[in-house]
mmCIF file of C-alpha atoms in Angstrom:
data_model
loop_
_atom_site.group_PDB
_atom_site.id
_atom_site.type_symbol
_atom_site.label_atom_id
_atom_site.label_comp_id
_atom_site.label_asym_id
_atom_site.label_seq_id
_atom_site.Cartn_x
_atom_site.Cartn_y
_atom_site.Cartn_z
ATOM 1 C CA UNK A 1325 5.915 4.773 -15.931
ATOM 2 C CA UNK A 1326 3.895 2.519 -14.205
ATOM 3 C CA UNK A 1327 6.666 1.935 -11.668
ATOM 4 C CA UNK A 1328 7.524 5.635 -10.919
ATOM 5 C CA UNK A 1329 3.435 6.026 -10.363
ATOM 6 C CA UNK A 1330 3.470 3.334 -7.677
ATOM 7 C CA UNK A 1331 6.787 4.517 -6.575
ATOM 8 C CA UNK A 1332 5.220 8.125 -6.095
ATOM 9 C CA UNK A 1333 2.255 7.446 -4.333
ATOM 10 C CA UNK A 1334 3.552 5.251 -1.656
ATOM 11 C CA UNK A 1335 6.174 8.218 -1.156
ATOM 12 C CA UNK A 1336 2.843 10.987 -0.945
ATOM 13 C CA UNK A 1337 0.980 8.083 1.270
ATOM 14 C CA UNK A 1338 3.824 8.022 4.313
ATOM 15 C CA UNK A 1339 4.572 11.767 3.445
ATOM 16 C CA UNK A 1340 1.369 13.603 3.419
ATOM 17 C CA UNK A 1341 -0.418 13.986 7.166
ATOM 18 C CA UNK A 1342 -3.819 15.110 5.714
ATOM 19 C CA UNK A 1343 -5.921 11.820 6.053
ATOM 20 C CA UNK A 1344 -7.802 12.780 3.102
ATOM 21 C CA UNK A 1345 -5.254 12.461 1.059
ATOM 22 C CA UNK A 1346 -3.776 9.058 2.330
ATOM 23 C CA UNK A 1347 -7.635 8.016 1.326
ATOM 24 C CA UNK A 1348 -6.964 9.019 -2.379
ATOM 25 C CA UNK A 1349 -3.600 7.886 -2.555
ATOM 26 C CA UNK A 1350 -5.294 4.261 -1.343
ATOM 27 C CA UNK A 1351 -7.560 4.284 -3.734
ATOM 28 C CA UNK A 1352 -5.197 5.256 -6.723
ATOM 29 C CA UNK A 1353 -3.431 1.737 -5.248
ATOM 30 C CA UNK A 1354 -6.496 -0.591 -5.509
ATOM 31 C CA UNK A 1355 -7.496 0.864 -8.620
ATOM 32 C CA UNK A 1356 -3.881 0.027 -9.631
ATOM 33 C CA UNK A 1357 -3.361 -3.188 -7.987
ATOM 34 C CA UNK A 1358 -5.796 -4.577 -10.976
ATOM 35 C CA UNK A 1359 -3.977 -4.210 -13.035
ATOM 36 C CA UNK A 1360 -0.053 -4.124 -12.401
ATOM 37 C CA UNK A 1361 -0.023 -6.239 -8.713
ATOM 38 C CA UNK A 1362 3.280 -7.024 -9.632
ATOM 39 C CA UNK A 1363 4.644 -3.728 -9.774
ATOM 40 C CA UNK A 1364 2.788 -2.969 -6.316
ATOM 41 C CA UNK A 1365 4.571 -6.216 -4.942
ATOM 42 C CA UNK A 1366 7.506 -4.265 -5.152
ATOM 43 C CA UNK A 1367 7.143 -1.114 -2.862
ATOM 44 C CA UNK A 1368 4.419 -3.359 -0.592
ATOM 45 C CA UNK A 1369 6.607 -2.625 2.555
ATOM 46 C CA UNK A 1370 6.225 0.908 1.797
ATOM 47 C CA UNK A 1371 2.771 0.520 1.486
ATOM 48 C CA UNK A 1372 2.649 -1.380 4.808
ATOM 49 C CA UNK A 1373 3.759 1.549 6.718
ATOM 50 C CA UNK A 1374 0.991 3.124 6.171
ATOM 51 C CA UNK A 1375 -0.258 0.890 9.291
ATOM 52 C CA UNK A 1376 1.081 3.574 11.437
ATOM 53 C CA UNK A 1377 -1.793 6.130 10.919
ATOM 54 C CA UNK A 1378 -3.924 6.142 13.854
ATOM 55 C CA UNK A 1379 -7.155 6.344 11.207
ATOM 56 C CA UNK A 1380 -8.849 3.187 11.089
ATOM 57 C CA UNK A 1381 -9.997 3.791 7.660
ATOM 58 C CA UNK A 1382 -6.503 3.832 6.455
ATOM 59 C CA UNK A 1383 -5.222 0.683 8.367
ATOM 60 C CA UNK A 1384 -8.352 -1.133 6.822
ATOM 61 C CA UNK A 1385 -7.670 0.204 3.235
ATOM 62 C CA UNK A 1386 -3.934 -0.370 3.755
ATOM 63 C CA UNK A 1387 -4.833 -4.397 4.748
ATOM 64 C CA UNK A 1388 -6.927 -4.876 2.169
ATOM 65 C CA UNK A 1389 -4.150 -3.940 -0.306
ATOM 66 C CA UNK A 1390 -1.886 -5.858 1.248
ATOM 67 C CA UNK A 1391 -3.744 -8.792 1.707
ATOM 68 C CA UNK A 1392 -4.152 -8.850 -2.106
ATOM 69 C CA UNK A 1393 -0.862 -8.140 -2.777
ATOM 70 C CA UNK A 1394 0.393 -11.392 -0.244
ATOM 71 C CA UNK A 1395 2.794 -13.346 -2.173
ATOM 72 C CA UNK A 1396 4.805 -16.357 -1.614
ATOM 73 C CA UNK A 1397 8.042 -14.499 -2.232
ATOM 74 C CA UNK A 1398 6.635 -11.664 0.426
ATOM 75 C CA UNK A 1399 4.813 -13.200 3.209
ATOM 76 C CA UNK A 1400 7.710 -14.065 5.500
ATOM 77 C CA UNK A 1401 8.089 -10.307 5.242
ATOM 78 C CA UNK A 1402 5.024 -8.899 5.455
ATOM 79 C CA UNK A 1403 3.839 -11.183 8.791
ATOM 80 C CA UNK A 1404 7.278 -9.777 10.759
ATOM 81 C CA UNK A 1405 5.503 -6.070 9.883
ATOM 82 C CA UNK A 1406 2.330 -7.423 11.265
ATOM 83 C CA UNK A 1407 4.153 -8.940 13.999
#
């Protein structure tokens, strides 16, 4: 269930154009990330798209998941997206 969740709200954040929204879904993620950060490890590159909104409030919110979620098995990944 857990899975699906994170699943579904990376799909709503690239999806949905309303900023307001791509706030909440963020927030949903941090609250999750303290609990299941593995599960989030696995749709993190979906999660790092959301680096294309031209909102700096998103691109901040969206690094500081990230930067949480930095793993050794994901960081040779991860620094080609922030290439």
């Amino acid at each position: 269930a857990v899975r699906a969740a994170a699943q579904t709200y990376t799909q709503l954040l690239n999806a949905e154009s309303d900023n307001n929204v791509k706030l909440i879904v963020l927030e949903k993620l941090m609250a999750m990330r303290k609990h299941h950060a593995k599960v989030l490890q696995e749709v993190l590159m979906d999660i790092l798209r959301a680096l294309n909104s031209p909102n700096s409030s998103i691109r901040r919110k969206t690094l500081a998941i990230v930067m949480e979620l930095v793993s050794p098995r994901n960081v040779s990944e991860v620094m080609l997206v922030l290439k």
